[in-house]
Coordinates of C-alpha atoms in Angstrom, one line a residue:
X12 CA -17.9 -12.4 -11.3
X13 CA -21.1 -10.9 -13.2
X14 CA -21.6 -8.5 -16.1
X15 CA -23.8 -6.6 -13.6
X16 CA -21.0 -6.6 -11.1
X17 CA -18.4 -4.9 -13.2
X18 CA -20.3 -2.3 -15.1
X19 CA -21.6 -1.3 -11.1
X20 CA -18.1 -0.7 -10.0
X21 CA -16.9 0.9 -13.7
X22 CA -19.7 2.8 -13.2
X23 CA -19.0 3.8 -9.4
X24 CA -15.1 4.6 -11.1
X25 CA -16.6 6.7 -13.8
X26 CA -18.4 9.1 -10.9
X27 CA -15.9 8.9 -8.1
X28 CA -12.6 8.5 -9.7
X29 CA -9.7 7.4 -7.5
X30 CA -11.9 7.6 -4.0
X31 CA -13.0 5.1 -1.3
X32 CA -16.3 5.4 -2.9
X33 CA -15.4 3.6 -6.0
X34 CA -14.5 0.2 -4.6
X35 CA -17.8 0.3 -2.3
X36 CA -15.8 1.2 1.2
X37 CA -18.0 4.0 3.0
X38 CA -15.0 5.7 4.4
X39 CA -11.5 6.3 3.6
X40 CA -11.3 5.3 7.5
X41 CA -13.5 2.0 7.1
X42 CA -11.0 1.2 4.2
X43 CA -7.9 1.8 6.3
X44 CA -8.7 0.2 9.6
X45 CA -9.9 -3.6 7.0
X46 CA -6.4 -3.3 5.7
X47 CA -4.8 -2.8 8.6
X48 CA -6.5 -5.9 10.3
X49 CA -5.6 -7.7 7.0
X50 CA -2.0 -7.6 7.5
X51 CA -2.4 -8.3 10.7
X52 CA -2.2 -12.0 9.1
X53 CA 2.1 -11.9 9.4
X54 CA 4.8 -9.8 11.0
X55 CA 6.9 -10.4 8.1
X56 CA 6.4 -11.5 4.7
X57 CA 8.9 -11.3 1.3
X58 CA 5.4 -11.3 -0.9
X59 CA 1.4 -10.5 -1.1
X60 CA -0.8 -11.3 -3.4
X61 CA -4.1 -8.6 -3.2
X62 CA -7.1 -10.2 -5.0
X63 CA -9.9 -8.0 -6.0
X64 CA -7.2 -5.5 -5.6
X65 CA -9.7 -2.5 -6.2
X66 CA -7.3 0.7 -6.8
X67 CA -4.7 -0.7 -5.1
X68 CA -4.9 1.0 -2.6
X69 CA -3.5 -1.0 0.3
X70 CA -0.5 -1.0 -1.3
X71 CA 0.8 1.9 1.1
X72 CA 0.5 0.0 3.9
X73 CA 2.1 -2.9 2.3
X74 CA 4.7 -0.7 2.1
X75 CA 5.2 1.0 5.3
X76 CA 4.7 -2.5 7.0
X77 CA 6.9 -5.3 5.1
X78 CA 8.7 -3.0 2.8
X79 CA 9.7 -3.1 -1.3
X80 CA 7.8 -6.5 -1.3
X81 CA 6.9 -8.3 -4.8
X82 CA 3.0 -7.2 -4.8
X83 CA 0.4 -8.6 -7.3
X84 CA -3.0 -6.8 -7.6
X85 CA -5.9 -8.9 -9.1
X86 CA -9.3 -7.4 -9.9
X87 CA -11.4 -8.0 -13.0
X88 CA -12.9 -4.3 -12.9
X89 CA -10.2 -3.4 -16.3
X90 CA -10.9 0.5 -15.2
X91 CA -9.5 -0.2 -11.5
X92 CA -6.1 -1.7 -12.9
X93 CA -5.4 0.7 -15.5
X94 CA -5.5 3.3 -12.9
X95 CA -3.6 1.3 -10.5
X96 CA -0.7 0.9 -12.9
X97 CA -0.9 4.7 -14.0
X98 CA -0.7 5.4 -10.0
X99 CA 2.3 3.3 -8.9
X100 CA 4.1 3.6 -12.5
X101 CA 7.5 4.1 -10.3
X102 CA 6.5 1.0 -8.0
X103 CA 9.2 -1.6 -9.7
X104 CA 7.8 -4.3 -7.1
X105 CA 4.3 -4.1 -8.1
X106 CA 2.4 -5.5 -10.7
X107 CA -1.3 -5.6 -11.8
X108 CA -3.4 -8.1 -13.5
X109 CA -6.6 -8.4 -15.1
X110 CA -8.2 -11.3 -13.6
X111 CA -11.9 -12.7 -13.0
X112 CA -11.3 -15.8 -10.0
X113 CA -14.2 -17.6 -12.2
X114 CA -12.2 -17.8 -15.7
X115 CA -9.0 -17.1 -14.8
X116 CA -6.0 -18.9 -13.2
X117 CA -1.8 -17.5 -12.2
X118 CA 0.9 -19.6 -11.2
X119 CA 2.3 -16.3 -9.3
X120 CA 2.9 -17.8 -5.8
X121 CA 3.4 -15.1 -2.9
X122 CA 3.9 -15.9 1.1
X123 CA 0.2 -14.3 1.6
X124 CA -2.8 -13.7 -0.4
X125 CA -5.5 -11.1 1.1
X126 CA -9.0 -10.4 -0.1
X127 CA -10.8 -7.2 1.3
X128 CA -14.6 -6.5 0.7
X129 CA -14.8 -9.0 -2.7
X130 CA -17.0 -11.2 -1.2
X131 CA -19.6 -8.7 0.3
X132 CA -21.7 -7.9 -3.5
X133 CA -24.9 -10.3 -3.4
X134 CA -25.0 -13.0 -6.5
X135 CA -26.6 -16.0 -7.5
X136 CA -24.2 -18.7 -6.0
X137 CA -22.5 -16.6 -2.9
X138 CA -21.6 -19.7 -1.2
X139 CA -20.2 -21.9 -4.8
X140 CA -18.4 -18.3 -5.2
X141 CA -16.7 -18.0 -2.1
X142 CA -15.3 -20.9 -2.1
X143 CA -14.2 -21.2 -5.1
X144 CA -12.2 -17.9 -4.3
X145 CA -10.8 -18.8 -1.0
X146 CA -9.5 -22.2 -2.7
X147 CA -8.3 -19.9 -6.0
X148 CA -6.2 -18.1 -3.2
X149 CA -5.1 -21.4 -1.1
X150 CA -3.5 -22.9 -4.1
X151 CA -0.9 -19.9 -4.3
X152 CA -0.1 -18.8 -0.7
X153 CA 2.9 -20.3 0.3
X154 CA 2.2 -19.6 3.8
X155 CA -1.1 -18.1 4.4
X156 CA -4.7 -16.1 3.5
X157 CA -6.5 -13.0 5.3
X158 CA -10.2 -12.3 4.5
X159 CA -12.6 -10.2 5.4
X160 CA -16.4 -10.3 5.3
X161 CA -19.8 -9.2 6.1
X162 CA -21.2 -10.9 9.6
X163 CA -24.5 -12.2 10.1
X164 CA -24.2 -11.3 13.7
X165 CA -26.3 -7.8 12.4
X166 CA -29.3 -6.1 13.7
X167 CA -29.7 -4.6 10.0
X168 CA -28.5 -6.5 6.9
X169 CA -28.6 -4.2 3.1
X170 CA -30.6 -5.7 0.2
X171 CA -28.3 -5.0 -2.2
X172 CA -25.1 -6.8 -0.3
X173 CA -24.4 -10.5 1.1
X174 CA -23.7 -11.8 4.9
X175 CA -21.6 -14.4 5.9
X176 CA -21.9 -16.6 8.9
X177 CA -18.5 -16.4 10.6
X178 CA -19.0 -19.9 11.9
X179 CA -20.0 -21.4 8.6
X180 CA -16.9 -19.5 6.4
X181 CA -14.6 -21.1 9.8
X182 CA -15.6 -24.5 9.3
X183 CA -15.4 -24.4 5.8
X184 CA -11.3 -23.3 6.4
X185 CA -11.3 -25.6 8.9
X186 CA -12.3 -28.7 7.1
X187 CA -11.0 -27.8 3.6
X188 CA -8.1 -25.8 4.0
X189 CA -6.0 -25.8 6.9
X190 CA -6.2 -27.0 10.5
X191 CA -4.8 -23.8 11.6
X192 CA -7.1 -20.8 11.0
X193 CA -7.6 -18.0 13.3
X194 CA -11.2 -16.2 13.4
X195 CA -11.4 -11.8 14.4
X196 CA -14.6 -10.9 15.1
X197 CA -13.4 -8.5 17.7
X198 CA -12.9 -5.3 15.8
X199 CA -15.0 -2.1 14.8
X200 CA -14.0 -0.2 11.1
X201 CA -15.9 2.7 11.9
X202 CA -16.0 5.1 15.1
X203 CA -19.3 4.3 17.4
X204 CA -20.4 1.1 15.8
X205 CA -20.4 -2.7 16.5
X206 CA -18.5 -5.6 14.5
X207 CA -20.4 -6.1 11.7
X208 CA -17.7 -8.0 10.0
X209 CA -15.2 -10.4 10.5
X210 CA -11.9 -11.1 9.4
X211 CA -10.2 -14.9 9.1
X212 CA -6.8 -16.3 8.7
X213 CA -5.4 -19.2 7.8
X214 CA -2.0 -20.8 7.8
X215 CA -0.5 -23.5 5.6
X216 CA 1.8 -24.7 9.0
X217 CA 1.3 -23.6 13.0
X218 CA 3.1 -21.0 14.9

């Protein structure tokens, strides 16, 4: 991830503090109803990895769903996981870590590793840097990943952000990942509006 990209969301931190707003989400609502779809990926799971982690602040739903589940939050924004750590202090299951998907690597492996809204900011390889994060995430799920991203399948795209073609990020799972991925394009985030992104799942074995 860039220079630029950090100091925007330290910057967004600085103004916002603990809010939606800070990690880019344009409701507290938006931000619930990706996570939700998220862990739609399992019924059960005994650990989650969160990269680009943000605030942590799925980690709630982690809870209420799967329970006092090891948790690992990964974001290279140093403000979002100092303020994660000050904010679940008594959470003895989760842990936070400084981490940039382009210099760093963990041997932490978890049953699922989700992504939400990391690969939406526009940069100069989108494509080289999507990858390489989906296959940073493949190599410690022991059984699967959940993404979400920004559809091309838009009737208004934002200059400052980057669209994915559903079709193009399923055949790249497809082909380089797993034979099993499932594809959600079937769902709105906010109240009177059409998909305009898409969620995919893939699984290291078939149901």
């Amino acid at each position: 991830m860039s220079d630029k990209i950090k100091e925007h969301y330290s910057n967004l931190f600085k103004q916002h503090g603990r809010d939606h707003v800070s990690v880019q989400y344009s409701s507290k609502e938006s931000q619930i109803n990706r996570f939700e779809i998220l862990l739609d990926v399992a019924d059960s799971m005994t650990s989650i990895s969160d990269m680009g982690c943000g605030l942590a602040d799925i980690l709630p739903l982690v809870r209420e769903r799967f329970g006092d589940i090891p948790y690992h939050g990964y974001d290279f924004v140093e403000d979002f996981i100092h303020s994660a750590k000050d904010q679940y202090d008594a959470d003895q299951n989760a842990s936070f870590h400084t981490f940039d998907v382009n210099k760093d690597d963990t041997s932490i492996e978890t049953d699922y590793v989700v992504l939400s809204g990391m690969l939406n900011n526009k940069m100069e390889d989108n494509a080289a840097f999507t990858e390489n994060t989906l296959n940073a995430m493949w190599r410690t799920c022991k059984k699967g990943i959940a993404f979400n991203a920004l559809s091309t399948y838009v009737d208004y795209q934002d200059t400052h952000l980057h669209y994915h073609d559903p079709l193009s990020l399923f055949d790249y799972c497809k082909r380089n990942l797993s034979p099993y991925v499932t594809l959600r394009h079937d769902y709105d985030v906010k109240s009177h509006s059409i998909p305009f992104e898409f969620t995919i799942y893939a699984y290291k074995q078939g149901f």
